[in-house]
PDB file of C-alpha atoms in Angstrom:
ATOM      1  CA  GLU A   1      32.960 189.658   3.186  1.00  0.00           C
ATOM      2  CA  VAL A   2      30.617 187.589   0.769  1.00  0.00           C
ATOM      3  CA  GLN A   3      26.692 189.235   1.440  1.00  0.00           C
ATOM      4  CA  LEU A   4      23.852 188.196   0.287  1.00  0.00           C
ATOM      5  CA  LEU A   5      20.456 190.628   1.159  1.00  0.00           C
ATOM      6  CA  GLU A   6      17.352 189.197  -0.366  1.00  0.00           C
ATOM      7  CA  SER A   7      14.577 191.495  -0.303  1.00  0.00           C
ATOM      8  CA  GLY A   8      10.669 191.864  -1.987  1.00  0.00           C
ATOM      9  CA  GLY A   9       9.152 189.199  -0.023  1.00  0.00           C
ATOM     10  CA  GLY A  10       5.640 189.670   1.667  1.00  0.00           C
ATOM     11  CA  LEU A  11       1.998 188.476   1.185  1.00  0.00           C
ATOM     12  CA  VAL A  12       0.598 187.958  -2.010  1.00  0.00           C
ATOM     13  CA  GLN A  13      -2.933 186.469  -3.282  1.00  0.00           C
ATOM     14  CA  PRO A  14      -2.875 183.352  -5.360  1.00  0.00           C
ATOM     15  CA  GLY A  15      -2.200 184.122  -9.157  1.00  0.00           C
ATOM     16  CA  GLY A  16      -0.807 187.504  -8.284  1.00  0.00           C
ATOM     17  CA  SER A  17       3.070 188.133  -8.588  1.00  0.00           C
ATOM     18  CA  LEU A  18       6.088 189.113  -6.660  1.00  0.00           C
ATOM     19  CA  ARG A  19       9.871 190.012  -7.557  1.00  0.00           C
ATOM     20  CA  LEU A  20      12.152 189.336  -5.325  1.00  0.00           C
ATOM     21  CA  SER A  21      16.152 190.727  -5.573  1.00  0.00           C
ATOM     22  CA  CYS A  22      19.174 189.521  -3.900  1.00  0.00           C
ATOM     23  CA  ALA A  23      21.784 192.225  -3.349  1.00  0.00           C
ATOM     24  CA  ALA A  24      25.229 190.818  -3.485  1.00  0.00           C
ATOM     25  CA  SER A  25      28.538 191.680  -2.261  1.00  0.00           C
ATOM     26  CA  GLY A  26      31.835 191.199  -1.034  1.00  0.00           C
ATOM     27  CA  PHE A  27      32.867 189.057  -4.546  1.00  0.00           C
ATOM     28  CA  THR A  28      33.143 189.556  -8.130  1.00  0.00           C
ATOM     29  CA  PHE A  29      29.381 189.076  -8.685  1.00  0.00           C
ATOM     30  CA  SER A  30      29.745 188.305 -12.486  1.00  0.00           C
ATOM     31  CA  SER A  31      32.109 185.380 -11.971  1.00  0.00           C
ATOM     32  CA  TYR A  32      29.741 183.236 -10.097  1.00  0.00           C
ATOM     33  CA  ALA A  33      26.300 181.291 -10.795  1.00  0.00           C
ATOM     34  CA  MET A  34      23.596 182.121  -8.889  1.00  0.00           C
ATOM     35  CA  SER A  35      20.480 180.311  -7.600  1.00  0.00           C
ATOM     36  CA  TRP A  36      17.247 180.600  -5.629  1.00  0.00           C
ATOM     37  CA  VAL A  37      16.701 177.717  -2.810  1.00  0.00           C
ATOM     38  CA  ARG A  38      13.306 177.712  -0.953  1.00  0.00           C
ATOM     39  CA  GLN A  39      12.167 176.247   2.260  1.00  0.00           C
ATOM     40  CA  ALA A  40       8.330 176.093   3.116  1.00  0.00           C
ATOM     41  CA  PRO A  41       8.009 176.554   6.827  1.00  0.00           C
ATOM     42  CA  GLY A  42       9.074 173.515   9.014  1.00  0.00           C
ATOM     43  CA  LYS A  43       9.870 171.706   5.620  1.00  0.00           C
ATOM     44  CA  GLY A  44      13.109 170.953   3.628  1.00  0.00           C
ATOM     45  CA  LEU A  45      15.242 172.604   0.955  1.00  0.00           C
ATOM     46  CA  GLU A  46      13.865 172.837  -2.727  1.00  0.00           C
ATOM     47  CA  TRP A  47      15.774 174.199  -5.525  1.00  0.00           C
ATOM     48  CA  VAL A  48      13.833 176.837  -7.622  1.00  0.00           C
ATOM     49  CA  SER A  49      16.334 177.956  -9.878  1.00  0.00           C
ATOM     50  CA  SER A  50      19.831 178.919 -11.145  1.00  0.00           C
ATOM     51  CA  ILE A  51      21.253 181.242 -13.606  1.00  0.00           C
ATOM     52  CA  ARG A  52      25.090 181.247 -15.029  1.00  0.00           C
ATOM     53  CA  ASP A  53      27.612 183.843 -14.205  1.00  0.00           C
ATOM     54  CA  SER A  54      26.899 185.804 -17.581  1.00  0.00           C
ATOM     55  CA  GLY A  55      23.125 184.977 -17.258  1.00  0.00           C
ATOM     56  CA  GLY A  56      22.852 183.305 -20.907  1.00  0.00           C
ATOM     57  CA  SER A  57      21.968 179.856 -18.892  1.00  0.00           C
ATOM     58  CA  THR A  58      18.960 179.729 -16.813  1.00  0.00           C
ATOM     59  CA  TYR A  59      17.822 176.575 -15.567  1.00  0.00           C
ATOM     60  CA  TYR A  60      14.324 175.803 -13.389  1.00  0.00           C
ATOM     61  CA  ALA A  61      12.276 173.387 -11.533  1.00  0.00           C
ATOM     62  CA  ASP A  62       9.375 171.242 -12.930  1.00  0.00           C
ATOM     63  CA  SER A  63       7.439 173.336 -10.057  1.00  0.00           C
ATOM     64  CA  VAL A  64       8.149 176.470 -11.116  1.00  0.00           C
ATOM     65  CA  ARG A  65       9.155 176.004 -15.103  1.00  0.00           C
ATOM     66  CA  GLY A  66       6.993 178.755 -17.087  1.00  0.00           C
ATOM     67  CA  ARG A  67       5.840 180.972 -13.959  1.00  0.00           C
ATOM     68  CA  PHE A  68       8.941 182.052 -12.543  1.00  0.00           C
ATOM     69  CA  THR A  69      12.035 183.850 -14.149  1.00  0.00           C
ATOM     70  CA  ILE A  70      15.659 183.962 -12.785  1.00  0.00           C
ATOM     71  CA  SER A  71      17.646 186.749 -14.271  1.00  0.00           C
ATOM     72  CA  ARG A  72      20.615 189.300 -13.114  1.00  0.00           C
ATOM     73  CA  ASP A  73      21.950 192.437 -13.293  1.00  0.00           C
ATOM     74  CA  ASN A  74      25.859 192.333 -13.316  1.00  0.00           C
ATOM     75  CA  SER A  75      26.570 195.902 -13.616  1.00  0.00           C
ATOM     76  CA  LYS A  76      24.305 196.637 -10.327  1.00  0.00           C
ATOM     77  CA  ASN A  77      25.612 193.028  -8.472  1.00  0.00           C
ATOM     78  CA  THR A  78      21.779 191.872  -8.365  1.00  0.00           C
ATOM     79  CA  LEU A  79      19.851 188.861  -8.656  1.00  0.00           C
ATOM     80  CA  PHE A  80      16.198 188.673  -9.424  1.00  0.00           C
ATOM     81  CA  LEU A  81      13.099 186.086  -9.477  1.00  0.00           C
ATOM     82  CA  GLN A  82      10.325 187.124 -10.943  1.00  0.00           C
ATOM     83  CA  MET A  83       7.183 184.969  -9.657  1.00  0.00           C
ATOM     84  CA  ASP A  84       3.946 185.034 -11.572  1.00  0.00           C
ATOM     85  CA  SER A  85       0.809 182.919 -11.004  1.00  0.00           C
ATOM     86  CA  LEU A  86       1.707 182.225  -7.509  1.00  0.00           C
ATOM     87  CA  ARG A  87       0.302 179.189  -5.823  1.00  0.00           C
ATOM     88  CA  ALA A  88      -0.248 177.962  -2.153  1.00  0.00           C
ATOM     89  CA  GLU A  89       2.483 176.165  -2.596  1.00  0.00           C
ATOM     90  CA  ASP A  90       4.843 178.373  -3.323  1.00  0.00           C
ATOM     91  CA  ALA A  91       4.612 179.847   0.114  1.00  0.00           C
ATOM     92  CA  ALA A  92       8.255 179.608   1.734  1.00  0.00           C
ATOM     93  CA  VAL A  93      11.587 181.175   2.392  1.00  0.00           C
ATOM     94  CA  TYR A  94      13.562 182.026  -0.470  1.00  0.00           C
ATOM     95  CA  TYR A  95      17.244 181.714  -0.131  1.00  0.00           C
ATOM     96  CA  CYS A  96      19.522 183.703  -2.687  1.00  0.00           C
ATOM     97  CA  ALA A  97      22.915 181.684  -2.875  1.00  0.00           C
ATOM     98  CA  LYS A  98      26.226 182.138  -4.568  1.00  0.00           C
ATOM     99  CA  THR A  99      27.662 178.886  -6.135  1.00  0.00           C
ATOM    100  CA  LEU A 100      31.420 177.487  -6.009  1.00  0.00           C
ATOM    101  CA  VAL A 101      33.737 178.920  -8.459  1.00  0.00           C
ATOM    102  CA  GLY A 102      32.982 177.181 -11.710  1.00  0.00           C
ATOM    103  CA  ALA A 103      29.820 175.359 -10.411  1.00  0.00           C
ATOM    104  CA  THR A 104      25.932 175.815 -11.016  1.00  0.00           C
ATOM    105  CA  PHE A 105      24.396 173.409  -8.196  1.00  0.00           C
ATOM    106  CA  LYS A 106      26.681 173.730  -5.521  1.00  0.00           C
ATOM    107  CA  TRP A 107      26.427 176.970  -2.763  1.00  0.00           C
ATOM    108  CA  ASP A 108      29.189 178.267  -0.088  1.00  0.00           C
ATOM    109  CA  TYR A 109      27.045 181.487   0.376  1.00  0.00           C
ATOM    110  CA  TRP A 110      23.379 181.999   1.370  1.00  0.00           C
ATOM    111  CA  GLY A 111      21.581 184.861   2.312  1.00  0.00           C
ATOM    112  CA  GLN A 112      19.075 184.848   5.349  1.00  0.00           C
ATOM    113  CA  GLY A 113      16.095 184.552   3.270  1.00  0.00           C
ATOM    114  CA  THR A 114      12.751 186.557   2.576  1.00  0.00           C
ATOM    115  CA  LEU A 115       9.269 185.070   3.250  1.00  0.00           C
ATOM    116  CA  VAL A 116       6.856 184.853   0.625  1.00  0.00           C
ATOM    117  CA  THR A 117       3.120 183.989   1.783  1.00  0.00           C
ATOM    118  CA  VAL A 118       0.478 183.382  -0.843  1.00  0.00           C
ATOM    119  CA  SER A 119      -2.808 183.494   0.789  1.00  0.00           C
ATOM    120  CA  SER A 120      -6.107 185.244  -0.033  1.00  0.00           C
TER     121      SER A 120
ATOM    122  CA  GLN B   1      11.779 163.942  -9.203  1.00  0.00           C
ATOM    123  CA  SER B   2      11.325 162.679  -6.327  1.00  0.00           C
ATOM    124  CA  ALA B   3      13.285 163.692  -3.441  1.00  0.00           C
ATOM    125  CA  LEU B   4      16.433 161.871  -2.223  1.00  0.00           C
ATOM    126  CA  THR B   5      15.634 159.578   0.963  1.00  0.00           C
ATOM    127  CA  GLN B   6      17.092 160.467   4.286  1.00  0.00           C
ATOM    128  CA  PRO B   7      16.652 159.110   7.770  1.00  0.00           C
ATOM    129  CA  ALA B   8      14.084 161.674   9.832  1.00  0.00           C
ATOM    130  CA  SER B   9      16.165 161.678  12.678  1.00  0.00           C
ATOM    131  CA  VAL B  10      19.930 160.535  13.808  1.00  0.00           C
ATOM    132  CA  SER B  11      21.202 160.771  17.230  1.00  0.00           C
ATOM    133  CA  GLY B  12      24.705 160.506  19.355  1.00  0.00           C
ATOM    134  CA  SER B  13      26.258 161.293  22.629  1.00  0.00           C
ATOM    135  CA  PRO B  14      29.083 163.853  22.609  1.00  0.00           C
ATOM    136  CA  GLY B  15      32.597 162.189  21.040  1.00  0.00           C
ATOM    137  CA  GLN B  16      30.825 159.534  19.354  1.00  0.00           C
ATOM    138  CA  SER B  17      30.401 159.386  15.514  1.00  0.00           C
ATOM    139  CA  ILE B  18      27.422 159.537  13.565  1.00  0.00           C
ATOM    140  CA  THR B  19      26.069 158.769   9.949  1.00  0.00           C
ATOM    141  CA  ILE B  20      23.482 159.840   7.760  1.00  0.00           C
ATOM    142  CA  SER B  21      22.633 158.352   4.888  1.00  0.00           C
ATOM    143  CA  CYS B  22      21.334 159.837   1.747  1.00  0.00           C
ATOM    144  CA  THR B  23      19.588 157.010  -1.076  1.00  0.00           C
ATOM    145  CA  GLY B  24      18.878 157.767  -4.503  1.00  0.00           C
ATOM    146  CA  THR B  25      18.729 156.473  -7.652  1.00  0.00           C
ATOM    147  CA  SER B  26      21.463 155.788 -10.579  1.00  0.00           C
ATOM    148  CA  SER B  27      20.312 158.500 -12.239  1.00  0.00           C
ATOM    149  CA  ASP B  28      21.284 160.936  -9.465  1.00  0.00           C
ATOM    150  CA  VAL B  29      23.256 159.774  -6.566  1.00  0.00           C
ATOM    151  CA  GLY B  30      24.640 157.031  -8.342  1.00  0.00           C
ATOM    152  CA  GLY B  31      24.960 158.576 -11.524  1.00  0.00           C
ATOM    153  CA  TYR B  32      27.123 161.359 -10.852  1.00  0.00           C
ATOM    154  CA  ASN B  33      29.844 162.244  -7.836  1.00  0.00           C
ATOM    155  CA  TYR B  34      27.897 165.301  -7.519  1.00  0.00           C
ATOM    156  CA  VAL B  35      26.406 165.138  -3.957  1.00  0.00           C
ATOM    157  CA  SER B  36      26.648 167.874  -1.618  1.00  0.00           C
ATOM    158  CA  TRP B  37      25.773 168.232   2.120  1.00  0.00           C
ATOM    159  CA  TYR B  38      24.468 170.961   4.111  1.00  0.00           C
ATOM    160  CA  GLN B  39      23.968 171.901   7.298  1.00  0.00           C
ATOM    161  CA  GLN B  40      21.253 174.218   8.960  1.00  0.00           C
ATOM    162  CA  HIS B  41      20.382 175.565  12.310  1.00  0.00           C
ATOM    163  CA  PRO B  42      16.973 176.392  13.294  1.00  0.00           C
ATOM    164  CA  GLY B  43      16.186 179.820  12.014  1.00  0.00           C
ATOM    165  CA  LYS B  44      19.563 180.154   9.855  1.00  0.00           C
ATOM    166  CA  ALA B  45      20.707 179.447   6.107  1.00  0.00           C
ATOM    167  CA  PRO B  46      22.007 176.536   5.444  1.00  0.00           C
ATOM    168  CA  LYS B  47      25.900 175.856   5.193  1.00  0.00           C
ATOM    169  CA  LEU B  48      28.029 173.877   2.665  1.00  0.00           C
ATOM    170  CA  MET B  49      29.507 171.095   4.391  1.00  0.00           C
ATOM    171  CA  ILE B  50      30.753 168.465   1.864  1.00  0.00           C
ATOM    172  CA  TYR B  51      30.631 168.643  -2.054  1.00  0.00           C
ATOM    173  CA  ASP B  52      31.194 166.425  -4.664  1.00  0.00           C
ATOM    174  CA  VAL B  53      31.304 163.653  -2.399  1.00  0.00           C
ATOM    175  CA  ASN B  54      34.049 163.948  -0.393  1.00  0.00           C
ATOM    176  CA  ASN B  55      35.338 167.469  -0.477  1.00  0.00           C
ATOM    177  CA  ARG B  56      35.025 169.846   2.124  1.00  0.00           C
ATOM    178  CA  PRO B  57      34.974 174.089   1.545  1.00  0.00           C
ATOM    179  CA  SER B  58      37.792 175.879   3.479  1.00  0.00           C
ATOM    180  CA  GLY B  59      36.731 176.263   7.231  1.00  0.00           C
ATOM    181  CA  VAL B  60      35.108 173.077   7.669  1.00  0.00           C
ATOM    182  CA  SER B  61      35.871 170.799  10.549  1.00  0.00           C
ATOM    183  CA  ASN B  62      37.331 167.463   9.546  1.00  0.00           C
ATOM    184  CA  ARG B  63      35.416 165.969  11.944  1.00  0.00           C
ATOM    185  CA  PHE B  64      32.586 165.853   8.462  1.00  0.00           C
ATOM    186  CA  SER B  65      33.578 163.490   5.913  1.00  0.00           C
ATOM    187  CA  GLY B  66      31.678 161.989   3.211  1.00  0.00           C
ATOM    188  CA  SER B  67      31.576 159.044   0.881  1.00  0.00           C
ATOM    189  CA  LYS B  68      29.648 157.069  -1.830  1.00  0.00           C
ATOM    190  CA  SER B  69      28.669 153.702  -2.549  1.00  0.00           C
ATOM    191  CA  GLY B  70      26.507 153.116  -5.443  1.00  0.00           C
ATOM    192  CA  ASN B  71      23.249 154.747  -5.190  1.00  0.00           C
ATOM    193  CA  THR B  72      23.633 155.960  -1.347  1.00  0.00           C
ATOM    194  CA  ALA B  73      25.980 158.902  -0.034  1.00  0.00           C
ATOM    195  CA  SER B  74      26.993 159.057   3.702  1.00  0.00           C
ATOM    196  CA  LEU B  75      28.106 161.908   5.687  1.00  0.00           C
ATOM    197  CA  THR B  76      30.072 160.849   8.784  1.00  0.00           C
ATOM    198  CA  ILE B  77      30.380 163.479  11.819  1.00  0.00           C
ATOM    199  CA  SER B  78      33.036 162.204  13.850  1.00  0.00           C
ATOM    200  CA  GLY B  79      33.869 163.230  17.581  1.00  0.00           C
ATOM    201  CA  LEU B  80      30.428 164.730  17.551  1.00  0.00           C
ATOM    202  CA  GLN B  81      29.920 167.996  19.560  1.00  0.00           C
ATOM    203  CA  ALA B  82      26.814 169.919  20.923  1.00  0.00           C
ATOM    204  CA  GLU B  83      27.444 172.498  18.023  1.00  0.00           C
ATOM    205  CA  ASP B  84      26.557 169.640  15.579  1.00  0.00           C
ATOM    206  CA  GLU B  85      23.086 169.213  16.204  1.00  0.00           C
ATOM    207  CA  ALA B  86      21.116 170.207  13.468  1.00  0.00           C
ATOM    208  CA  ASP B  87      19.366 169.654  10.433  1.00  0.00           C
ATOM    209  CA  TYR B  88      21.679 167.839   7.436  1.00  0.00           C
ATOM    210  CA  TYR B  89      20.357 167.652   3.847  1.00  0.00           C
ATOM    211  CA  CYS B  90      21.978 165.975   1.164  1.00  0.00           C
ATOM    212  CA  SER B  91      21.830 167.148  -2.715  1.00  0.00           C
ATOM    213  CA  SER B  92      22.721 165.637  -5.995  1.00  0.00           C
ATOM    214  CA  TYR B  93      22.428 166.437  -9.489  1.00  0.00           C
ATOM    215  CA  THR B  94      20.105 164.534 -11.549  1.00  0.00           C
ATOM    216  CA  ILE B  95      19.324 163.918 -15.076  1.00  0.00           C
ATOM    217  CA  SER B  96      15.845 164.691 -14.767  1.00  0.00           C
ATOM    218  CA  SER B  97      14.357 167.745 -15.908  1.00  0.00           C
ATOM    219  CA  THR B  98      14.909 168.975 -12.515  1.00  0.00           C
ATOM    220  CA  PRO B  99      18.483 169.076 -12.605  1.00  0.00           C
ATOM    221  CA  LEU B 100      18.850 169.048  -8.691  1.00  0.00           C
ATOM    222  CA  VAL B 101      17.487 167.506  -5.756  1.00  0.00           C
ATOM    223  CA  PHE B 102      17.802 167.891  -2.412  1.00  0.00           C
ATOM    224  CA  GLY B 103      17.319 165.040   0.355  1.00  0.00           C
ATOM    225  CA  THR B 104      14.501 164.812   2.818  1.00  0.00           C
ATOM    226  CA  GLY B 105      16.791 165.996   5.710  1.00  0.00           C
ATOM    227  CA  THR B 106      17.942 164.271   8.605  1.00  0.00           C
ATOM    228  CA  LYS B 107      17.406 166.057  12.018  1.00  0.00           C
ATOM    229  CA  VAL B 108      20.647 165.384  14.282  1.00  0.00           C
ATOM    230  CA  THR B 109      20.495 165.454  18.229  1.00  0.00           C
ATOM    231  CA  VAL B 110      23.443 165.331  20.515  1.00  0.00           C
ATOM    232  CA  LEU B 111      22.510 163.688  23.509  1.00  0.00           C
TER     233      LEU B 111
END
């Protein structure tokens, strides 16, 4: 059974940093691209970032490029999102998502999300 | 890159069919057959219902179908059931610097 478990969310002040993690199990992690998608409270979905299976290629939304960094450790089946220079508008539930085989932007499994709150 | 446009809400009675539209441009929906649809129940993670315009992942009911015409994609739910009441989001690959864009979301209500 595919499982994705996010952690690392919490309350941070504007300008601060957080590192999200996503522990994956139930599939060959190193064979799939992975992504982060966020959802502000009461709002719609917003794609944040994706990383290819090997980690060699990464993609970012304009809204986070230069502030967020996606990475993965295939030896530990873990996906990361380093978030720096956080802004109020980054507050959201952050979902880790597994892609369909061979895809980058189509997700067949999602975690339950971790909440990031940005406030002074 | 602006979000794809969806109607805020769509409703129907049990057993009926409803269609949710997702309108973009030739730079996203119209330019690529990479439209996906996600269902999200309150407080839950999204679930993939359709990918590549009209493909269903295994385990998704065949009551859900997708199509596209020009810059508008559509999700049709046939034989509407109470469990279909949820929010639905389309997404599309886009040629812009943000390569993936979601729709604004549609709340489906089963009357």
